[in-house]
PDB file of C-alpha atoms in Angstrom:
ATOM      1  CA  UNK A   1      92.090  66.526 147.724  1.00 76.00           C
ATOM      2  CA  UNK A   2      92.432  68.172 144.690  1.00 78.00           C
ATOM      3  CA  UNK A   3      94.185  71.138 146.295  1.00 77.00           C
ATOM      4  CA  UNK A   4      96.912  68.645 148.185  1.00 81.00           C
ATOM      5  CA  UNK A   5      98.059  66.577 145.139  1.00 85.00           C
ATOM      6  CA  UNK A   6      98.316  69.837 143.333  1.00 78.00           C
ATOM      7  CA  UNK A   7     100.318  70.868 146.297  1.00 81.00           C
ATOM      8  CA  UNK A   8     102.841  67.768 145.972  1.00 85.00           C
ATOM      9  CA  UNK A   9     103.187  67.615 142.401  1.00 82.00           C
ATOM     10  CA  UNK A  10     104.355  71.497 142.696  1.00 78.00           C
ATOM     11  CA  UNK A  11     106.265  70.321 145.274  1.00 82.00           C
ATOM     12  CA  UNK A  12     108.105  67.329 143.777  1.00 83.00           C
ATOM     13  CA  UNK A  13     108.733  69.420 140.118  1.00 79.00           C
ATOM     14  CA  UNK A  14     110.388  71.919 141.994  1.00 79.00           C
ATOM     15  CA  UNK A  15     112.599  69.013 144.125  1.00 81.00           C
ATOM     16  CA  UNK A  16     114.277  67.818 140.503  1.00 81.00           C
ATOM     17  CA  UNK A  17     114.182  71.359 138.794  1.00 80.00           C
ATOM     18  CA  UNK A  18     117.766  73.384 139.394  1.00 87.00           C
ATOM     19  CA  UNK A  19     117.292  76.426 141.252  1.00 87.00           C
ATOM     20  CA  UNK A  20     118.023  78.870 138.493  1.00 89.00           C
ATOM     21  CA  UNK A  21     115.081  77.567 136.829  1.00 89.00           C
ATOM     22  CA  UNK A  22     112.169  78.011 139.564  1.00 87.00           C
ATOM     23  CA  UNK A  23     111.476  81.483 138.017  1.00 90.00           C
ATOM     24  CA  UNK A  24     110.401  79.066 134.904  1.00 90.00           C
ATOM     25  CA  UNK A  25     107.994  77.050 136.919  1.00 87.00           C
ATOM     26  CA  UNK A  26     106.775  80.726 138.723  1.00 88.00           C
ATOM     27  CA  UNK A  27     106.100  82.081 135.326  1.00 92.00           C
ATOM     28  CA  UNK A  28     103.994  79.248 134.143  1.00 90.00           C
ATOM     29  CA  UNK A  29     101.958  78.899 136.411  1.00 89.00           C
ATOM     30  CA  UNK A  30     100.273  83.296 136.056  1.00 92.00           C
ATOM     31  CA  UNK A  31      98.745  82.305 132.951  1.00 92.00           C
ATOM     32  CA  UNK A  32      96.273  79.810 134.594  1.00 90.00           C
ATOM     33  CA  UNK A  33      95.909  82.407 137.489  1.00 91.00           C
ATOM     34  CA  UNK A  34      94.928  85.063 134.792  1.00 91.00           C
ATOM     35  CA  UNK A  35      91.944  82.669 133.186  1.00 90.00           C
ATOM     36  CA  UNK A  36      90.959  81.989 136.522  1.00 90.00           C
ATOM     37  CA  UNK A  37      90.489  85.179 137.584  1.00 89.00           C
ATOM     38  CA  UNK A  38      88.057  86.073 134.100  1.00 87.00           C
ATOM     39  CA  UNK A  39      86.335  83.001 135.344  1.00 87.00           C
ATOM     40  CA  UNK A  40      86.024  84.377 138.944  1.00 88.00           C
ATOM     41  CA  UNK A  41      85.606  88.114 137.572  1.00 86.00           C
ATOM     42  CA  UNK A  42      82.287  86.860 135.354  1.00 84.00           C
ATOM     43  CA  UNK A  43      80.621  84.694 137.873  1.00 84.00           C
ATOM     44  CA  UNK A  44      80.902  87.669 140.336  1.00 83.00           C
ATOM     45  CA  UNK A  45      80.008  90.453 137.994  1.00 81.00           C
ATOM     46  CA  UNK A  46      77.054  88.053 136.705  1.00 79.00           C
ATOM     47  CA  UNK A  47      75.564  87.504 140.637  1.00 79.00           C
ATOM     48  CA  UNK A  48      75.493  91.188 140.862  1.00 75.00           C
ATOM     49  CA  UNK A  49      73.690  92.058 138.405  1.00 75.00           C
ATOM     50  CA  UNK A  50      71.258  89.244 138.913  1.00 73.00           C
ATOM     51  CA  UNK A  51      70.102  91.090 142.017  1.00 69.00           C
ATOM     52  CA  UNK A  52      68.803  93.709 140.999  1.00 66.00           C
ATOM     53  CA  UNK A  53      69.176  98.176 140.448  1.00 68.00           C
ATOM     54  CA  UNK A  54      68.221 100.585 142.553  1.00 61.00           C
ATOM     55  CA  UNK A  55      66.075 103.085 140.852  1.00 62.00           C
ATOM     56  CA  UNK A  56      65.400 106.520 143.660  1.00 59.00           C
ATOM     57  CA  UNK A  57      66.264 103.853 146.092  1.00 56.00           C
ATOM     58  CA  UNK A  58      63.590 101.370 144.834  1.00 61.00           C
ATOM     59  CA  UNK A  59      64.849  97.830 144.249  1.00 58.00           C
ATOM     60  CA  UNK A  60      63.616  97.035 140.474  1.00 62.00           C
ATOM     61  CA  UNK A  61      62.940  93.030 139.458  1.00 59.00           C
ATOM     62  CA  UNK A  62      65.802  91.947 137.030  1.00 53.00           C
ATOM     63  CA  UNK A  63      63.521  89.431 135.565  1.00 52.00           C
ATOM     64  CA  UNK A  64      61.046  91.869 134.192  1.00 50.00           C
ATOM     65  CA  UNK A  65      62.246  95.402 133.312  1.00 53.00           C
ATOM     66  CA  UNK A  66      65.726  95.312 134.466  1.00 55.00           C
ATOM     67  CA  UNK A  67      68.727  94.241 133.020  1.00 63.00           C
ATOM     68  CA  UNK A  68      73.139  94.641 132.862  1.00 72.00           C
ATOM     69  CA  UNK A  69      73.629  96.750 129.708  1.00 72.00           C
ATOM     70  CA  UNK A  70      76.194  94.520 129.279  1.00 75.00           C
ATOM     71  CA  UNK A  71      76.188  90.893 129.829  1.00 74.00           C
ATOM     72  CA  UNK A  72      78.885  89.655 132.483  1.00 72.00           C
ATOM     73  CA  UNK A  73      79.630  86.890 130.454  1.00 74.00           C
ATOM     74  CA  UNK A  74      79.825  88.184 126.671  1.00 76.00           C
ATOM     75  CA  UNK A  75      82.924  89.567 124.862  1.00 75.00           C
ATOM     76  CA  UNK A  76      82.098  92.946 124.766  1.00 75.00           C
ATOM     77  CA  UNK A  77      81.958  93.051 129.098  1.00 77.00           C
ATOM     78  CA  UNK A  78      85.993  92.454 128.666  1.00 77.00           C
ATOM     79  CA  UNK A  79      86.608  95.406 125.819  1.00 76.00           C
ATOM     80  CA  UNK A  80      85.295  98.007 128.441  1.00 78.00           C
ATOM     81  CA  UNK A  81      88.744  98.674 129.875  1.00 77.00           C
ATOM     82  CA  UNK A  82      92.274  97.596 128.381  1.00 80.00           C
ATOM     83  CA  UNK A  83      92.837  96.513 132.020  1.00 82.00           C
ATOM     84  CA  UNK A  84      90.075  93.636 131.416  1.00 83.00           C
ATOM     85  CA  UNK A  85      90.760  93.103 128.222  1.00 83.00           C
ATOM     86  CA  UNK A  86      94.657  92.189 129.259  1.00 83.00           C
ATOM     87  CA  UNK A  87      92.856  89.992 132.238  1.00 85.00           C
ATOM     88  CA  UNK A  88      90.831  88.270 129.179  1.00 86.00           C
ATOM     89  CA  UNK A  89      93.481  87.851 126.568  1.00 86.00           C
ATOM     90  CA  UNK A  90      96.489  86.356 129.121  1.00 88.00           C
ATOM     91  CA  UNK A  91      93.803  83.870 130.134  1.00 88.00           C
ATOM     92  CA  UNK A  92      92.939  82.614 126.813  1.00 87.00           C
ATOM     93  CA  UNK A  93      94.905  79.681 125.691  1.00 87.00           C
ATOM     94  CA  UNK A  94      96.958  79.655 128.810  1.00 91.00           C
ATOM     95  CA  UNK A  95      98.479  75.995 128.235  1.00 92.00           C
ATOM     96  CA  UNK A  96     100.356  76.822 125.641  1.00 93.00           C
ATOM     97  CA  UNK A  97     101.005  80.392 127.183  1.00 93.00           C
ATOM     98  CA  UNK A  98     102.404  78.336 129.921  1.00 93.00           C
ATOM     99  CA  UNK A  99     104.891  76.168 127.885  1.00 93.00           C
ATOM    100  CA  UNK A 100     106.194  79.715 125.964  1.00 95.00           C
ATOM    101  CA  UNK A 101     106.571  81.440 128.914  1.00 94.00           C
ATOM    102  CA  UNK A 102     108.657  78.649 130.645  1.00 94.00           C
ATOM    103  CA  UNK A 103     110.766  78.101 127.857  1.00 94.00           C
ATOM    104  CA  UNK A 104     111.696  81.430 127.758  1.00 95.00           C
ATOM    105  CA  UNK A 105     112.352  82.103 131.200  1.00 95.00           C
ATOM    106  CA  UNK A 106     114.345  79.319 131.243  1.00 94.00           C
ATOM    107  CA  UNK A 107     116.728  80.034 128.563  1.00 95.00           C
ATOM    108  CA  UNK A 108     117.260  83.539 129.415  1.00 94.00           C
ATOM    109  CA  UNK A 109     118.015  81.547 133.107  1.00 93.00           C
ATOM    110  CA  UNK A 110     120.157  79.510 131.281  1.00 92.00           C
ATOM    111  CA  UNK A 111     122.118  82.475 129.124  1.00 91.00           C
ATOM    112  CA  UNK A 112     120.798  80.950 126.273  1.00 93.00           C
ATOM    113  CA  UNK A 113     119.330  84.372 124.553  1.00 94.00           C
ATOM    114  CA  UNK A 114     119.164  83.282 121.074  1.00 93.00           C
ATOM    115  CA  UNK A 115     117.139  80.339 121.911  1.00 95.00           C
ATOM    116  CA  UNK A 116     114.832  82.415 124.164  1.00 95.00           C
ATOM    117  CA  UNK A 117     114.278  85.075 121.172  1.00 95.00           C
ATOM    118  CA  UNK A 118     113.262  82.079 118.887  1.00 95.00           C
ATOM    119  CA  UNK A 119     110.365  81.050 121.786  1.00 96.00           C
ATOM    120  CA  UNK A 120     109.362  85.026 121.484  1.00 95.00           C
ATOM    121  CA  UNK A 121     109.093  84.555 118.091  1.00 95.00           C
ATOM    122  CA  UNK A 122     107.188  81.539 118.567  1.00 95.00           C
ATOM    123  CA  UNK A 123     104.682  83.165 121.084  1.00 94.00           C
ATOM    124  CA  UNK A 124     104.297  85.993 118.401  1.00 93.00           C
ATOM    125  CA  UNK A 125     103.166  83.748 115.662  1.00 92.00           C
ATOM    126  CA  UNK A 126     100.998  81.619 117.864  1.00 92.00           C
ATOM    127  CA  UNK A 127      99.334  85.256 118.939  1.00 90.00           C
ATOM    128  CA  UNK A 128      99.010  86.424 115.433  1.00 88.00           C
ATOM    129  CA  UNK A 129      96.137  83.098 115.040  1.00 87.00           C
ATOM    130  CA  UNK A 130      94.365  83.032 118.241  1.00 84.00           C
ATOM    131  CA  UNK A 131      95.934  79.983 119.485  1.00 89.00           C
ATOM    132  CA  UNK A 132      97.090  81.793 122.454  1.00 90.00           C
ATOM    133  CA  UNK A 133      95.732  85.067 123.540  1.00 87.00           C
ATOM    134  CA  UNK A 134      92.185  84.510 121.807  1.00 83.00           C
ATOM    135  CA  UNK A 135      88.606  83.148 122.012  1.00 81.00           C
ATOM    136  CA  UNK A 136      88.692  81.858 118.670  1.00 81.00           C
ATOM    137  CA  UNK A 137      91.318  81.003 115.564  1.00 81.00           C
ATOM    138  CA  UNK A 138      92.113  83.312 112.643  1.00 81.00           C
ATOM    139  CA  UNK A 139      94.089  84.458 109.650  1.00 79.00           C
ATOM    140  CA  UNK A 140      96.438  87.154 111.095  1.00 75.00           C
ATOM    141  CA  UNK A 141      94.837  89.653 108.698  1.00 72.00           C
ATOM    142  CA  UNK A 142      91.578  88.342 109.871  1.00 70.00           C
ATOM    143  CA  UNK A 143      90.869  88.482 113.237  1.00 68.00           C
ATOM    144  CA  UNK A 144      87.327  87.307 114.438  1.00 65.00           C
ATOM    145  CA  UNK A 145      85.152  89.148 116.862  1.00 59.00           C
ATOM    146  CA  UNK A 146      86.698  91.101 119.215  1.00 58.00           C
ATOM    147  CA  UNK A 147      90.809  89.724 119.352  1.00 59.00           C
ATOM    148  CA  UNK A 148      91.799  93.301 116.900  1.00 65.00           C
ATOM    149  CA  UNK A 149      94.255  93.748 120.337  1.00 77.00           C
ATOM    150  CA  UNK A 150      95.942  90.824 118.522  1.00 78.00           C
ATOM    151  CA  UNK A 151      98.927  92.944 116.503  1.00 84.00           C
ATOM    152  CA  UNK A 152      99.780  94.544 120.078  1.00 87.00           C
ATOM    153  CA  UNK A 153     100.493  91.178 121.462  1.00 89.00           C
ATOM    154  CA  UNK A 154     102.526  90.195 118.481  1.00 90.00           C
ATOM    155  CA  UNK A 155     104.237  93.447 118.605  1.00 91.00           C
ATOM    156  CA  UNK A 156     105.272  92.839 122.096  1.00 92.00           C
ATOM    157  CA  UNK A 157     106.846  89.372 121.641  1.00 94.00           C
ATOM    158  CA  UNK A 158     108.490  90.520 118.548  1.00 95.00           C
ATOM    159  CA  UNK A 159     110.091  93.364 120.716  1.00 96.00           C
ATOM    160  CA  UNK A 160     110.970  91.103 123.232  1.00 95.00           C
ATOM    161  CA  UNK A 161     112.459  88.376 120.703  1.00 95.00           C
ATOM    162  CA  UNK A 162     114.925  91.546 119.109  1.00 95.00           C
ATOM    163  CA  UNK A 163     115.714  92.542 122.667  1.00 95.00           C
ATOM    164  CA  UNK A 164     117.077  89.035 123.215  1.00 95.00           C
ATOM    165  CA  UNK A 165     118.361  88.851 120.328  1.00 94.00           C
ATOM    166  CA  UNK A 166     120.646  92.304 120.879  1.00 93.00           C
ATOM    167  CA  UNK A 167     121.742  90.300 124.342  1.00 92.00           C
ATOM    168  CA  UNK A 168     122.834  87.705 122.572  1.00 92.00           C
ATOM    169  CA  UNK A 169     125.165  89.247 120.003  1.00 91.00           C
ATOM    170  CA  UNK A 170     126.469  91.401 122.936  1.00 89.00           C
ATOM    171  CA  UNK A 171     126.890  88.478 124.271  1.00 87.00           C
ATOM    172  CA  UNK A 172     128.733  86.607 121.557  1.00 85.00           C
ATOM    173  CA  UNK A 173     131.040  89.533 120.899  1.00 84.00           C
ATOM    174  CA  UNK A 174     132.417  89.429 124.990  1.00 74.00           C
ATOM    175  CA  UNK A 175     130.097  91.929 126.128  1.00 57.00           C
ATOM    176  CA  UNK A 176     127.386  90.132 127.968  1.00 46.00           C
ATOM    177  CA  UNK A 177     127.599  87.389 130.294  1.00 50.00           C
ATOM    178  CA  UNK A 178     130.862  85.036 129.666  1.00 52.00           C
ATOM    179  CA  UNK A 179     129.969  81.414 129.234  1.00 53.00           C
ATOM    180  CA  UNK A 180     132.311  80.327 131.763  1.00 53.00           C
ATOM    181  CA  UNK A 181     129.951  81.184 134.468  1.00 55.00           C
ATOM    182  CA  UNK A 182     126.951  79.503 133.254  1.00 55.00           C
ATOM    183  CA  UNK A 183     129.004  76.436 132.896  1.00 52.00           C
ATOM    184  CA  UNK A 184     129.661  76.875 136.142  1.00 52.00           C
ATOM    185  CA  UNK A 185     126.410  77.976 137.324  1.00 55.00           C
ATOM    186  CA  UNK A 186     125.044  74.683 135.901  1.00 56.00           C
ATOM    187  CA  UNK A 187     127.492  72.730 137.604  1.00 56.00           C
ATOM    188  CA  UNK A 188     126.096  74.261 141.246  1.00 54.00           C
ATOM    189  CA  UNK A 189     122.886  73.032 140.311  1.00 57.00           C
ATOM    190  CA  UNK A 190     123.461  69.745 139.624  1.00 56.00           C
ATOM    191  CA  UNK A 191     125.381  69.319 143.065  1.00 57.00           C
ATOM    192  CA  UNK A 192     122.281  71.135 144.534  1.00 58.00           C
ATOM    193  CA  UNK A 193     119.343  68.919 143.204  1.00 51.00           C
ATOM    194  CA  UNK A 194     121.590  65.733 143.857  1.00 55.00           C
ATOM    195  CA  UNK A 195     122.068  66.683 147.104  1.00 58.00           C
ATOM    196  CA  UNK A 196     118.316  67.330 147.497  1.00 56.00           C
ATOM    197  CA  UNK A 197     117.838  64.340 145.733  1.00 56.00           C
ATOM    198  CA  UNK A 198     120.368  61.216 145.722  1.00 54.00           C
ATOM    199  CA  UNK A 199     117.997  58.396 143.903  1.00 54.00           C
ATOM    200  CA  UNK A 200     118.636  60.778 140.910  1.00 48.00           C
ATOM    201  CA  UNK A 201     122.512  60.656 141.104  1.00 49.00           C
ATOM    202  CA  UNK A 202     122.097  56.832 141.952  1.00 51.00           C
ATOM    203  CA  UNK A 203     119.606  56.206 139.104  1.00 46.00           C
ATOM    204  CA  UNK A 204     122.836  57.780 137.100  1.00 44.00           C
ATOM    205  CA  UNK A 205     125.101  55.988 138.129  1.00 46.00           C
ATOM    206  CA  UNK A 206     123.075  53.090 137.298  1.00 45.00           C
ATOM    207  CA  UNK A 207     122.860  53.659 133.612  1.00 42.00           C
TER     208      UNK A 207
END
């Protein structure tokens, strides 16, 4: 049941969203796949090593001498490979990951580059705290346990917020993308989700 009105309210978002901004909804929705894949990832790696080790082919009794050198479902499991750790840190926070992401994607969609820098910028700060991308909060210079990967994820949005941000003075000086075609990208749009949806342009009309 669950699964179905999950289903219909993907379903119905994407009937009132313009086209050119489905990557947005796309986008939003990896985050939550990434922290439910660490959640998958630990239950699995905790039922293996709940069975047991083979020692010369002898099965040895995890509840008396045997044991994971490292827990499935501590910290320190995700620092043993910057592929998990990625898995661990994407996951964290993914809400407001989500929201970010989406707003980014969507201005870029939109040709809006300035505004999409200020989101990377946004994304950068929330990273430098923990609020996104970490366990726990901290002071920037401060960062608890094991979230010291913290200054490469800041780095990254920060790069990504001055690439935008080269776009959209390229873009201001004639050399990007002219205006006149989002304008009338926009306008394709809104004939397209009317069409897919006339109680919106009657609901319009209405007001």
């Amino acid at each position: 049941i669950i699964l179905y009105v999950g289903l219909v309210v993907c379903v119905e978002a994407l009937d009132i969203t313009p086209p050119r901004h489905w990557p947005a909804f796309l986008v939003a929705l990896v985050p939550g796949f990434f922290n439910w894949a660490q959640q998958v990832a630990s239950d699995f790696a905790a039922a293996v090593c709940e069975q047991g080790f083979l020692i010369d082919g002898s099965l040895v009794d995890t509840g008396t001498n045997a044991a994971c050198a490292v827990s499935a479902r501590s910290n320190q499991a995700w620092t043993l490979s910057p592929t998990l750790t990625a898995v661990r840190a994407f996951g964290k926070g993914y809400i407001l990951t989500s929201i970010v992401w989406a707003a980014m994607v969507v201005y870029i969609a939109d040709r809006k580059f300035g505004m999409a820098a200020a989101w990377s910028v946004i994304a950068a700060a929330l990273s430098s705290c923990g609020l996104v991308h970490a366990e726990v909060v901290f002071l920037p210079w401060h960062p608890e346990g094991d979230a010291a990967y913290h200054w490469e994820i800041v780095g990254g949005y920060l790069l990504t917020a001055g690439f935008l941000l080269v776009i959209e003075l390229a873009q201001r000086f004639n050399k990007g993308p002219n205006q006149e075609e989002t304008v009338a990208a926009k306008e394709v749009d809104e004939e397209d989700v009317s069409t897919r949806n006339p109680s919106l342009t009657d609901n319009s009309e209405r007001v």
